[in-house]
Tab-separated table of C-alpha atoms and ligand atoms in Angstrom:
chain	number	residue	atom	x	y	z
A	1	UNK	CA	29.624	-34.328	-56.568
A	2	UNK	CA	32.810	-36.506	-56.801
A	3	UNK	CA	34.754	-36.334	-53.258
A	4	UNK	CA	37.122	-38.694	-55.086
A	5	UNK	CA	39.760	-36.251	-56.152
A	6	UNK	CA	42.456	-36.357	-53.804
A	7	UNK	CA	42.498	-39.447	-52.317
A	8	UNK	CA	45.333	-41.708	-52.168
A	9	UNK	CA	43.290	-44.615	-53.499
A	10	UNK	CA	40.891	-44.330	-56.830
A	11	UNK	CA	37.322	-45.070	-55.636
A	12	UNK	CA	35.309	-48.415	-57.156
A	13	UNK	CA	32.731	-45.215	-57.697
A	14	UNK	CA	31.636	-41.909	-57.322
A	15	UNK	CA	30.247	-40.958	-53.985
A	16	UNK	CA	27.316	-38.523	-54.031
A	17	UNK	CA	26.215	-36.124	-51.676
A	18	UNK	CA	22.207	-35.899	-50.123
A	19	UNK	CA	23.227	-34.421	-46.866
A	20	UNK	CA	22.932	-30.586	-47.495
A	21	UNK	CA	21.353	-29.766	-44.356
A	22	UNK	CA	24.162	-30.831	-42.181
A	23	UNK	CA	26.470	-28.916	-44.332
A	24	UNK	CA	27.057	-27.779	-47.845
A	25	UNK	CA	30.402	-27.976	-50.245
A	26	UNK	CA	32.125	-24.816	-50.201
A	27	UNK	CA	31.136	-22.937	-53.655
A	28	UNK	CA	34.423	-21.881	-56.119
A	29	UNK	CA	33.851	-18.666	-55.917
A	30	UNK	CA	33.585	-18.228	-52.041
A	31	UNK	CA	36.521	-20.580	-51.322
A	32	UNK	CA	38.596	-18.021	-53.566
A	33	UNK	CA	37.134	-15.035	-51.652
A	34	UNK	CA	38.367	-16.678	-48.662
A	35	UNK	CA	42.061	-17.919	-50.049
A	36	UNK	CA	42.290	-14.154	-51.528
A	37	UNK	CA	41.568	-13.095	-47.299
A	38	UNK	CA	44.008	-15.879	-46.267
A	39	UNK	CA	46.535	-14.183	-48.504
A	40	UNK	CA	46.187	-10.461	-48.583
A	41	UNK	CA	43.743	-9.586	-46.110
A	42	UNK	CA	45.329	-10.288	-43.083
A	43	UNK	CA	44.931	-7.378	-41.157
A	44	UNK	CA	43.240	-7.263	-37.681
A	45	UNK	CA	40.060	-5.474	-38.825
A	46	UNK	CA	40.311	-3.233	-35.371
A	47	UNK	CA	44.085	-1.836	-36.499
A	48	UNK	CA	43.873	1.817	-37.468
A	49	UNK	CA	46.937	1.106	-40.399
A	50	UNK	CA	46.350	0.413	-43.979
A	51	UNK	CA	46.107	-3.565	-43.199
A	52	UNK	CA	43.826	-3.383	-40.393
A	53	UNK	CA	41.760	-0.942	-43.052
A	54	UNK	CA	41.782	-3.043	-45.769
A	55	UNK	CA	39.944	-6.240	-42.957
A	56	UNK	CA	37.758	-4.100	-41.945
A	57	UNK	CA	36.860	-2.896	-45.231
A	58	UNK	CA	35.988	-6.390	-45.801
A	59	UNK	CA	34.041	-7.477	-42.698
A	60	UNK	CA	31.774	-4.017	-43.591
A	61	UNK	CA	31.049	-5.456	-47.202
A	62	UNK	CA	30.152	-9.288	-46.292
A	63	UNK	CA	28.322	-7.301	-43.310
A	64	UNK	CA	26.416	-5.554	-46.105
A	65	UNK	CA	26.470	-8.295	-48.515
A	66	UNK	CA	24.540	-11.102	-45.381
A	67	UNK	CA	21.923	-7.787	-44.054
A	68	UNK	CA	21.115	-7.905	-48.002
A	69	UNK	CA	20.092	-11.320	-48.587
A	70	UNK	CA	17.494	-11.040	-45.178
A	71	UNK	CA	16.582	-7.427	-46.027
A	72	UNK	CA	18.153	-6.299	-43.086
A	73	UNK	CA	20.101	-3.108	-41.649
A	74	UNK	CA	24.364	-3.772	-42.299
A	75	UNK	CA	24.067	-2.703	-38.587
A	76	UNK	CA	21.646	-4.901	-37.414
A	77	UNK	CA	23.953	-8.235	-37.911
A	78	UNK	CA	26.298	-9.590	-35.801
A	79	UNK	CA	28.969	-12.198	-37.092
A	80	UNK	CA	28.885	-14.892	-34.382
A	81	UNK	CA	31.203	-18.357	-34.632
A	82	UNK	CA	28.512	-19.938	-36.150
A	83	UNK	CA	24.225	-20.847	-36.120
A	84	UNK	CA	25.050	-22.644	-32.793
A	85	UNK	CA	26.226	-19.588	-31.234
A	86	UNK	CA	23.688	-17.118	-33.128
A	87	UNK	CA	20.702	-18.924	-31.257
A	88	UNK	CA	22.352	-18.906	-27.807
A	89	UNK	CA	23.004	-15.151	-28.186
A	90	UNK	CA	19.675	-14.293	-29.300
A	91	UNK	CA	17.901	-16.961	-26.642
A	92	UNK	CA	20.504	-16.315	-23.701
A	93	UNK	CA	20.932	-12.548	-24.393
A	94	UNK	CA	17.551	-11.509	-24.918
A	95	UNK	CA	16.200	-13.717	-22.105
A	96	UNK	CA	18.880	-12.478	-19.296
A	97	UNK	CA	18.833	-9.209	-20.397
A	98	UNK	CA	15.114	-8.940	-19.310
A	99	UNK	CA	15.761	-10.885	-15.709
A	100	UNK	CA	18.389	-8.132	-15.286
A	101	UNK	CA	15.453	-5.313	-15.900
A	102	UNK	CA	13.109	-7.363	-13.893
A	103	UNK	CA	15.041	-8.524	-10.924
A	104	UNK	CA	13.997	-12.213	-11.824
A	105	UNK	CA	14.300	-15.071	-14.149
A	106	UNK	CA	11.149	-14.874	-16.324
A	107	UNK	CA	9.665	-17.251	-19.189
A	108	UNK	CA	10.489	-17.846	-22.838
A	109	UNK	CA	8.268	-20.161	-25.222
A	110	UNK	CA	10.540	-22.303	-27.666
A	111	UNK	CA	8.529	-25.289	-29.979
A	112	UNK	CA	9.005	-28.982	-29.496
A	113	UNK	CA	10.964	-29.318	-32.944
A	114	UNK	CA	14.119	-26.782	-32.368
A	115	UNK	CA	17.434	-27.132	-33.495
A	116	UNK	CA	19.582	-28.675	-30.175
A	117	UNK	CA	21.298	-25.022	-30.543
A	118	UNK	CA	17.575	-23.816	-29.387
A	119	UNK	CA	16.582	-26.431	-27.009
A	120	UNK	CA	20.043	-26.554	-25.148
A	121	UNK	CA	20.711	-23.011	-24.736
A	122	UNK	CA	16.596	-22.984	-23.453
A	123	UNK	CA	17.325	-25.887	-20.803
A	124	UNK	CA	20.221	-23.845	-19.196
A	125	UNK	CA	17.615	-20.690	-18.954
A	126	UNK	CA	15.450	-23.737	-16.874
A	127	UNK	CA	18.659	-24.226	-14.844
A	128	UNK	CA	19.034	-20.848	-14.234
A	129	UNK	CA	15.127	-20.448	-12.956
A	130	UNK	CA	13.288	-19.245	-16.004
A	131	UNK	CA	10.487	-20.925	-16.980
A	132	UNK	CA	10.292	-22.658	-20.555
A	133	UNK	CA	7.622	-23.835	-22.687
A	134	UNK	CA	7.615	-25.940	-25.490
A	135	UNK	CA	4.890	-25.524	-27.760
A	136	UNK	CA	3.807	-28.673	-29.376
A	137	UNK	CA	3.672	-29.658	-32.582
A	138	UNK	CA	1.124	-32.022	-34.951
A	139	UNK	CA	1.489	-34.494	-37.417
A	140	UNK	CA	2.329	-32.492	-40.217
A	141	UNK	CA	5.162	-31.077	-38.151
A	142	UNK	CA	4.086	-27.946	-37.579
A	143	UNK	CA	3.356	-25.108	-34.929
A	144	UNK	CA	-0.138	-24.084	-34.140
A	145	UNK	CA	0.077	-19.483	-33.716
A	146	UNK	CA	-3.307	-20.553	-31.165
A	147	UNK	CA	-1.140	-23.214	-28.809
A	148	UNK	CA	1.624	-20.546	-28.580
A	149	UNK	CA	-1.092	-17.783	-28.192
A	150	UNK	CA	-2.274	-19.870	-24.877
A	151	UNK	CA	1.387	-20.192	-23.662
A	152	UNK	CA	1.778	-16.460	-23.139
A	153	UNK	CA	2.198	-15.177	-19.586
A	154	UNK	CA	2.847	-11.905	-18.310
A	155	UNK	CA	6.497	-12.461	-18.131
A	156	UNK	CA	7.472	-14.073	-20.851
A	157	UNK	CA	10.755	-12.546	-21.998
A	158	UNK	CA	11.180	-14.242	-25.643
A	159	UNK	CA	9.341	-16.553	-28.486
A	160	UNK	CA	12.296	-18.443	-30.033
A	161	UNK	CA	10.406	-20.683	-33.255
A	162	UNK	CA	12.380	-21.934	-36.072
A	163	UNK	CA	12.033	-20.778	-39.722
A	164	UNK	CA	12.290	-24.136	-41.568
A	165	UNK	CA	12.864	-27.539	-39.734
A	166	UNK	CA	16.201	-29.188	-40.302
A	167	UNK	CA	15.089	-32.525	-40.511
A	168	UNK	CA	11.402	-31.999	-42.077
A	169	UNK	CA	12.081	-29.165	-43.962
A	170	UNK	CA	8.599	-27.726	-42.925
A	171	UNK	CA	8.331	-23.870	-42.979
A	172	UNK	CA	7.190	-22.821	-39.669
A	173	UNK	CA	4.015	-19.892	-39.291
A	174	UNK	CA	6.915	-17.014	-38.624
A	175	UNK	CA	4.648	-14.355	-39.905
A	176	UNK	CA	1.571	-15.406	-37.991
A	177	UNK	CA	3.681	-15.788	-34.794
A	178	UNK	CA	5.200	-12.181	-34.930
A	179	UNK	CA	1.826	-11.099	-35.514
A	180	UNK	CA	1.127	-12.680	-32.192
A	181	UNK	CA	4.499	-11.504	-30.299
A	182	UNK	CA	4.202	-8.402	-31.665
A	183	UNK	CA	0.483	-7.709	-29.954
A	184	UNK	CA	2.169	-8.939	-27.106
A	185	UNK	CA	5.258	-6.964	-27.306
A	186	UNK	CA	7.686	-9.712	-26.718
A	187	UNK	CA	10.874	-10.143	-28.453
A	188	UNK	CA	10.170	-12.939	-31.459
A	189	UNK	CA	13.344	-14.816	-32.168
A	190	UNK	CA	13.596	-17.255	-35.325
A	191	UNK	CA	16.316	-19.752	-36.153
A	192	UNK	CA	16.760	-19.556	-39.795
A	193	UNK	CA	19.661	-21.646	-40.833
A	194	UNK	CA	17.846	-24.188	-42.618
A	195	UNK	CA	15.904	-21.574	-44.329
A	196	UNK	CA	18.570	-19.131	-45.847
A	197	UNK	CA	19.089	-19.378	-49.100
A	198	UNK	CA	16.243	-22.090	-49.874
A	199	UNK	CA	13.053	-19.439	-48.973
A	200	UNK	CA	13.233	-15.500	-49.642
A	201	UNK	CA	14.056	-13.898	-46.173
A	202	UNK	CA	12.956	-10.950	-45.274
A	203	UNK	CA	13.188	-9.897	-41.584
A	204	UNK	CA	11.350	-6.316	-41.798
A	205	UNK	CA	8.475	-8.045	-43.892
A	206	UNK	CA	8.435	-11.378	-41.179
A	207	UNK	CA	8.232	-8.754	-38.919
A	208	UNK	CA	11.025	-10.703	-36.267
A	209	UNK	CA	13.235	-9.001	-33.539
A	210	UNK	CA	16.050	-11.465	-33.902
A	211	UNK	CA	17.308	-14.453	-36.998
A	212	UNK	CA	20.081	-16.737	-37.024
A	213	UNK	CA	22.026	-17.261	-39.855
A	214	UNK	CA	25.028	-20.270	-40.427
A	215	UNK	CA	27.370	-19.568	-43.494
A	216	UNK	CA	28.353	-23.226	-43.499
A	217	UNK	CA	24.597	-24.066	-44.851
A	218	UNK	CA	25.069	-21.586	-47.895
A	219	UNK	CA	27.897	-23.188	-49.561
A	220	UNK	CA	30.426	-20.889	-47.266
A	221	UNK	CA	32.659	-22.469	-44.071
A	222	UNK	CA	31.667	-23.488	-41.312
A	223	UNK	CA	32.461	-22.288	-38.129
A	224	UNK	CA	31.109	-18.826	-39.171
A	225	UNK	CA	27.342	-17.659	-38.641
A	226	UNK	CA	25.476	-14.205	-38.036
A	227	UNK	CA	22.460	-13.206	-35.683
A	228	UNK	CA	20.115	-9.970	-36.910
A	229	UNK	CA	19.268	-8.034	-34.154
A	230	UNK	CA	16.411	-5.261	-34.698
A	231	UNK	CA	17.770	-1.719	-34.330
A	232	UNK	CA	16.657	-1.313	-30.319
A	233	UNK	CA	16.983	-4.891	-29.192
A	234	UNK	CA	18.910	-5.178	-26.025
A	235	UNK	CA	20.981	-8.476	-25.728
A	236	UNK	CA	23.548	-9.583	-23.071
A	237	UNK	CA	26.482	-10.263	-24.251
A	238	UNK	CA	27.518	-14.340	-24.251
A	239	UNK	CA	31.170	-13.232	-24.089
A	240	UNK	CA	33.307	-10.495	-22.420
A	241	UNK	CA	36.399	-9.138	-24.355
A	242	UNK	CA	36.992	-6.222	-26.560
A	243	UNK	CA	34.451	-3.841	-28.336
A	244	UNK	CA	34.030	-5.646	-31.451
A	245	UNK	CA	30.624	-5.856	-33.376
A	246	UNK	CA	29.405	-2.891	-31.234
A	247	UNK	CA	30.432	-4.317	-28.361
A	248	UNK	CA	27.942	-7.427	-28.602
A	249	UNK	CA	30.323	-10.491	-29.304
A	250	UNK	CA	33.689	-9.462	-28.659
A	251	UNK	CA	36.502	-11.156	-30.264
A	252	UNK	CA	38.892	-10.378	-33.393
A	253	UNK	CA	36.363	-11.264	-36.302
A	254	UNK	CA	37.555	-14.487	-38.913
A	255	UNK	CA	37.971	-12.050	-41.941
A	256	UNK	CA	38.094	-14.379	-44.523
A	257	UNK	CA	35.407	-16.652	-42.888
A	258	UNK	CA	33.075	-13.697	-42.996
A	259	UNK	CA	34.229	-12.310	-46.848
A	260	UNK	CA	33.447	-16.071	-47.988
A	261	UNK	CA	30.145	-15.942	-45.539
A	262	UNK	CA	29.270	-12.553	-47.926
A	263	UNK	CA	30.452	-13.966	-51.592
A	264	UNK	CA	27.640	-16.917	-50.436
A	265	UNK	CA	25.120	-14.777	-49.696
A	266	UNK	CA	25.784	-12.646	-52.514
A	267	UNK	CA	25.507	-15.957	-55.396
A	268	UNK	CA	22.176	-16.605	-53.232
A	269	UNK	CA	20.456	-13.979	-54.165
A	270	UNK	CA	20.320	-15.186	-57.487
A	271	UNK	CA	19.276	-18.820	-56.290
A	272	UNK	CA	15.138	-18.682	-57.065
A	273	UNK	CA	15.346	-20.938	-60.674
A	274	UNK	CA	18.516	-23.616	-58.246
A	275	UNK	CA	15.374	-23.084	-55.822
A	276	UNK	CA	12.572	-24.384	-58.523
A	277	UNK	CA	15.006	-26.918	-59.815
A	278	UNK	CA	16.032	-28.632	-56.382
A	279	UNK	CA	11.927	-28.905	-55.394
A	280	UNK	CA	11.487	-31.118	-58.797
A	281	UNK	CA	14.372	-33.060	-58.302
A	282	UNK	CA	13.201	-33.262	-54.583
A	283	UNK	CA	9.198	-34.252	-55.860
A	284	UNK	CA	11.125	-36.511	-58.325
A	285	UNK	CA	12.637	-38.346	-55.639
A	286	UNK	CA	9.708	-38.239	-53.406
A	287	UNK	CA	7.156	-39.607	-56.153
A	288	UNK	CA	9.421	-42.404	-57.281
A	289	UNK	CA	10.038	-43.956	-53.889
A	290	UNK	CA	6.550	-43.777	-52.796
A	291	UNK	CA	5.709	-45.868	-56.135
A	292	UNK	CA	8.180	-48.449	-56.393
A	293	UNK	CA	8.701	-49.192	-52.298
A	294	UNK	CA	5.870	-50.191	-50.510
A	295	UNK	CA	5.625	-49.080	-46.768
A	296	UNK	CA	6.804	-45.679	-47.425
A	297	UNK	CA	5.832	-42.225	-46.643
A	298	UNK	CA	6.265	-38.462	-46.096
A	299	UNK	CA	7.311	-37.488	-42.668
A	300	UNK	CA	6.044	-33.600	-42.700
A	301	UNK	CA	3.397	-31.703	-44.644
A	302	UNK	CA	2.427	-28.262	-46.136
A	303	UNK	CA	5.241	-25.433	-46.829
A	304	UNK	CA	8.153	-27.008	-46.965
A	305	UNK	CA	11.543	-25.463	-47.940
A	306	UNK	CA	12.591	-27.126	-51.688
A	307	UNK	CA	15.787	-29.198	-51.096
A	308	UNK	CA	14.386	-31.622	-47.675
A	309	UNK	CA	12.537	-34.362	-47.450
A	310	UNK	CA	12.117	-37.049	-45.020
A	311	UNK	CA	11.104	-40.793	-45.629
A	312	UNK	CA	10.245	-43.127	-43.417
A	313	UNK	CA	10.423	-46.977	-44.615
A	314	UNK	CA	8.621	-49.463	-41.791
A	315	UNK	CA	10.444	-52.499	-41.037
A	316	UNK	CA	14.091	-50.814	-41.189
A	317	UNK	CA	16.448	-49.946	-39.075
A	318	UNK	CA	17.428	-46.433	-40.436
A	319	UNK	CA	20.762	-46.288	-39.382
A	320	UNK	CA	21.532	-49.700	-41.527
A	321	UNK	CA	19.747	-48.153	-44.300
A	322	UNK	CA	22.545	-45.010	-44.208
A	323	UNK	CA	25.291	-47.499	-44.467
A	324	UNK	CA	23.918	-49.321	-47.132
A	325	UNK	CA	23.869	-46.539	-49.201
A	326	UNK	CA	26.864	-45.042	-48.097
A	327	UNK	CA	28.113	-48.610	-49.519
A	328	UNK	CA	26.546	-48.127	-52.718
A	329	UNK	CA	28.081	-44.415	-52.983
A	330	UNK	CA	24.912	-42.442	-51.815
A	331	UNK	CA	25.379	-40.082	-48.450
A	332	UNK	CA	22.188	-39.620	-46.691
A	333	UNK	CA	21.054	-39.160	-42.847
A	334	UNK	CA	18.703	-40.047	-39.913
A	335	UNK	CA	17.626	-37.500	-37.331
A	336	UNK	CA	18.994	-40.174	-34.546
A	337	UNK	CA	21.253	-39.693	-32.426
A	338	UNK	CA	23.445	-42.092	-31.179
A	339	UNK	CA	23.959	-41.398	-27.478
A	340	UNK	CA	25.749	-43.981	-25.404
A	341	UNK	CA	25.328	-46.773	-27.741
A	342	UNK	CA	21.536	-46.577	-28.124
A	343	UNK	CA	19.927	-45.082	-31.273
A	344	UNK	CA	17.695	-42.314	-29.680
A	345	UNK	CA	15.089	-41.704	-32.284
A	346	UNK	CA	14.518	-37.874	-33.657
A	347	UNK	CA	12.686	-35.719	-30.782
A	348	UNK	CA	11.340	-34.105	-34.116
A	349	UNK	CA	9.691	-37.159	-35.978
A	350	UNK	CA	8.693	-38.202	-31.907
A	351	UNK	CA	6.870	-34.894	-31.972
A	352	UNK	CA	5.133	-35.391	-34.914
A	353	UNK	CA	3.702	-38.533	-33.278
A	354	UNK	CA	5.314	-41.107	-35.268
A	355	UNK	CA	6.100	-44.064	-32.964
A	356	UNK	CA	10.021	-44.655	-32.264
A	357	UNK	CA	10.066	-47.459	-34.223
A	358	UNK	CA	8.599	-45.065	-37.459
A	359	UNK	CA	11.171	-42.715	-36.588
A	360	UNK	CA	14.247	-44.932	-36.207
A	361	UNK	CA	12.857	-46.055	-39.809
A	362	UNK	CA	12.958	-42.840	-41.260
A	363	UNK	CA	15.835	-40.621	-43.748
A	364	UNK	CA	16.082	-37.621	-44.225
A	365	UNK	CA	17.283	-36.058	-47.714
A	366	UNK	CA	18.573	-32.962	-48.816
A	367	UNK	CA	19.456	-31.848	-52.079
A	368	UNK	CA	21.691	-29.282	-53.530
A	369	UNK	CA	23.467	-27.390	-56.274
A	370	UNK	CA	25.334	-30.233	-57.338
A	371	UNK	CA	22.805	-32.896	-57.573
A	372	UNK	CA	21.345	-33.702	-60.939
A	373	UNK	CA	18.300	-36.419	-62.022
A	374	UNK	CA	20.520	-38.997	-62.925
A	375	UNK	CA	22.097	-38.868	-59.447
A	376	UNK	CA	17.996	-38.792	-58.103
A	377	UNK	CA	17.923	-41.645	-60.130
A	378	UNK	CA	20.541	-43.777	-58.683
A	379	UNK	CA	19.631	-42.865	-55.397
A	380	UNK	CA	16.058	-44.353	-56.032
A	381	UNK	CA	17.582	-47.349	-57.373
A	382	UNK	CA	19.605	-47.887	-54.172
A	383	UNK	CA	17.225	-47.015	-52.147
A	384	UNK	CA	14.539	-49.923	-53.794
A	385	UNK	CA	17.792	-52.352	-53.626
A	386	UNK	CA	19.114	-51.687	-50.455
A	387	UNK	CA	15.359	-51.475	-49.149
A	388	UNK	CA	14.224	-54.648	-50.325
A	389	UNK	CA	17.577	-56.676	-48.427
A	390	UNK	CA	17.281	-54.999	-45.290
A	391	UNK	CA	13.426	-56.224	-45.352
A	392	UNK	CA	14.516	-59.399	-46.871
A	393	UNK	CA	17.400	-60.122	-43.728
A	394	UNK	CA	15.199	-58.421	-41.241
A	395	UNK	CA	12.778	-61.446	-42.145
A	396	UNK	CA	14.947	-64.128	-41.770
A	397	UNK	CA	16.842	-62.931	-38.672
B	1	PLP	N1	19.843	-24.378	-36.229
B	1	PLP	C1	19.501	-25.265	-37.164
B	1	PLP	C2	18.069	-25.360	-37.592
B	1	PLP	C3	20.465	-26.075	-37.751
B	1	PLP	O1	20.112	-26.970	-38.678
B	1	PLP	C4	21.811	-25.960	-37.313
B	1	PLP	C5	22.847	-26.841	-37.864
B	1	PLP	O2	22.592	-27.939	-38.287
B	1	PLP	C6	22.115	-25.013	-36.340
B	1	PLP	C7	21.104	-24.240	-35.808
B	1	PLP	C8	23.513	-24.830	-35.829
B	1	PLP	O3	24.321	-24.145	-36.771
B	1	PLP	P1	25.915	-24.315	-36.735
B	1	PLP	O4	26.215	-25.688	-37.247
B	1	PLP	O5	26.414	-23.228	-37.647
B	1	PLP	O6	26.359	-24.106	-35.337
C-alpha cells in the first residue's frame, strides 16, 4: 500500500504495510458507507422522526449484515466501542452477573495467551475476589481441552479462550472447549477479533455463549466492535445510561461507525479465495526466510489463521530489527511491550516457552488485501539485509 499520498514531502520510497493484526486500512467501499452516514444519516437512531428512522434503519442493517458473517441472531449482537470493550462486557458481565445470583465472587478460567483486553478485565475480577485461572499453554502455542477440563470447579462462572492468537496466529480448540463448557454448563466466551474475517465463523456451529468482534481488524474503523450474546445469556451491564441495544450498553450508537462496521463484514463474506491467497503469500514468506537466514524459525504450530506469522531470528534485538525495516520502507511488529523503558518480552511467545531472549528476537507478520509477492519479496530481501547487519554490529559491539 502507498501511505505516501498526502504528505507534504514525496517519500525516497514506498512504505508497505505487514501489520494487519494491529489494524487494517479502511476498505473504499466502507469508508464511503461511512462518509454517506457522516453526511445524510445523522439522525439519533433512538428519535421517533424521519431522521432518527432513517439511523436506526441503518444500525438494524449493519446489525444484520455483522450477525451474518458469524451466523448469528441480528438480536444476539451488541455494538460495543470496540474488541477491547466486547471482551470486558462478555468477561465482566457474565462473571458479575453470576456473583449477583450467588451471593459471592466465583471463578472464571481464561488461557495464558489472551489478548490484554482478556487478561486485564480477568485481573480486576481477582481484585474484586473471584478466582482466575490461566490455563497454560505448550510450545506450539496452543490450549490443551484436558488442562482446562482439570481447571473446572463447581463455581466457575465463565471460560473466556481466544479464537485465533494475535501474535501467533494459532487457532485455538473453540469447538472442543464448548464441548467441554457445555457438559459443564458454564458460559464459554471466545475473543474472536483476530479471527473474523480470516477463518469462517460460525457461533451456533462453535457452539459458544458469547464472541467478540473489532470492526477496525476487517478493513472498517476503529473504535467500533460488537459482542454476540446467545439468546438467554444474562450479562451485567459495564455502563449505566439509556436503553440502547436492549438495554445492555447504553449510549447513542456511532451510526456511521457501525454502517462501515456492516459494509466490512458484508465484502468478507466473499473473502475465502483473499483467504487462500494471503496463506501462500504468508508460506511464501515463511519458506524463503527460513532458507536464506540461518537461525530462524516458526514461533507457533498447527491451525493457524492465513495472514500471521511469527519469526524469531536469535542474536537480534527485535525491536532494532522493526526499525530497520521501517527504514527500508517495510512496517512490521514485535509482541513487546515497552513498559517504563524496558522491552518486556511477549507473555505469549514466554508461554510458549521460548526464553526472553528468543522472544525479544522474534516478529510478528501479518498480511493483507493489499500485499502482493513482489512486496513478500522485498520484505525477504530486507529482512536477509537488515538481518545480516544487526548480527554483523551485534558482533563487533
Ligand atoms: N482481542 C484481540 C485478540 C486483539 O488482537 C485485539 C486488538 O488488537 C483486541 C482484543 C482489542 O480490540 P480493539 O482494538 O478493538 O479494542
Amino acid at each position: 500500500m502507498d501511505v505516501s499520498a498526502g504528505c507534504a514531502q514525496p517519500m525516497p520510497f514506498q512504505h508497505v504495510y505487514f501489520d494487519h493484526n494491529a489494524t487494517t486500512p479502511v476498505a473504499p467501499e466502507v469508508a464511503a458507507t461511512v462518509v454517506s452516514c457522516l453526511g445524510e444519516t445523522f439522525g439519533n437512531a433512538s428519535s421517533i422522526h424521519y431522521f432518527g428512522q432513517a439511523a436506526k434503519q441503518r444500525l438494524e442493517s449493519a446489525r444484520r449484515q455483522v450477525a451474518a458473517l458469524i451466523h448469528a441472531q441480528p438480536a444476539e449482537m451488541v455494538f460495543t466501542g470496540g474488541g477491547t470493550e466486547a471482551d470486558n462486557l462478555a468477561i465482566l458481565g457474565v462473571a458479575r452477573e453470576a456473583a449477583a445470583r450467588r451471593g459471592k465472587p466465583g471463578h472464571v478460567i481464561t488461557s495464558a495467551i489472551e489478548h490484554p483486553a482478556v487478561l486485564s478485565a480477568c485481573a480486576q475480577l481477582e481484585r474484586e475476589g473471584f478466582g482466575v485461572t490461566r490455563v497454560p499453554v505448550g510450545a506450539a502455542g496452543v490450549v490443551d481441552p484436558g488442562d482446562l477440563r482439570a481447571a473446572l470447579r463447581t463455581d466457575t462462572a465463565l471460560i473466556s479462550i481466544m479464537h485465533a492468537n494475535n501474535e501467533t496466529g494459532v487457532v485455538q480448540p473453540v469447538e472442543e472447549i464448548s464441548r467441554i463448557a457445555r457438559e459443564a454448563g458454564i458460559p464459554f466466551h471466545v475473543d474472536g477479533v483476530q479471527a473474523l474475517g480470516k477463518a469462517p465463523v460460525d457461533v451456533k456451529a462453535l457452539g459458544v455463549d458469547l464472541y467478540s468482534v473489532s470492526a477496525h481488524k476487517l478493513y472498517a474503523p476503529k473504535g467500533v466492535g460488537a459482542l454476540y450474546a446467545r439468546k438467554g445469556v444474562r450479562l451485567h451491564p459495564l455502563l449505566f445510561g439509556g436503553h440502547h441495544e436492549r438495554d445492555r450498553r447504553p449510549g447513542t450508537e456511532n451510526i456511521p461507525g457501525i454502517a462501515g462496521f456492516g459494509a466490512a463484514a458484508q465484502l468478507a463474506m466473499q473473502r475465502a479465495r483473499e483467504n487462500a491467497r494471503l496463506a501462500e503469500l504468508r508460506d511464501r514468506l515463511e519458506r524463503t526466510v527460513l532458507d536464506r537466514i540461518p537461525d530462524t524459525g516458526v514461533n507457533g504450530c498447527g491451525a493457524r489463521v492465513p495472514n500471521t506469522t511469527n519469526i524469531y531470528f536469535d542474536g537480534i534485538d527485535g525491536e532494532a530489527l522493526v526499525i530497520a525495516l521501517d527504514l527500508r520502507g517495510f512496517a512490521v511488529s514485535t509482541g513487546s511491550a515497552c513498559s517504563s523503558g524496558a522491552v518486556t518480552p511477549s507473555h505469549v511467545l514466554t508461554a510458549m516457552g521460548l526464553s526472553a531472549e528468543r522472544a525479544r528476537a522474534s516478529i510478528r507478520f501479518s498480511l493483507g488485501m493489499s500485499n502482493t509477492a513482489e512486496q513478500v519479496d522485498g520484505l525477504t530481501r530486507a529482512l536477509e539485509e537488515s538481518v545480516a547487519h544487526l548480527r554483523r554490529i551485534s558482533v563487533h559491539a
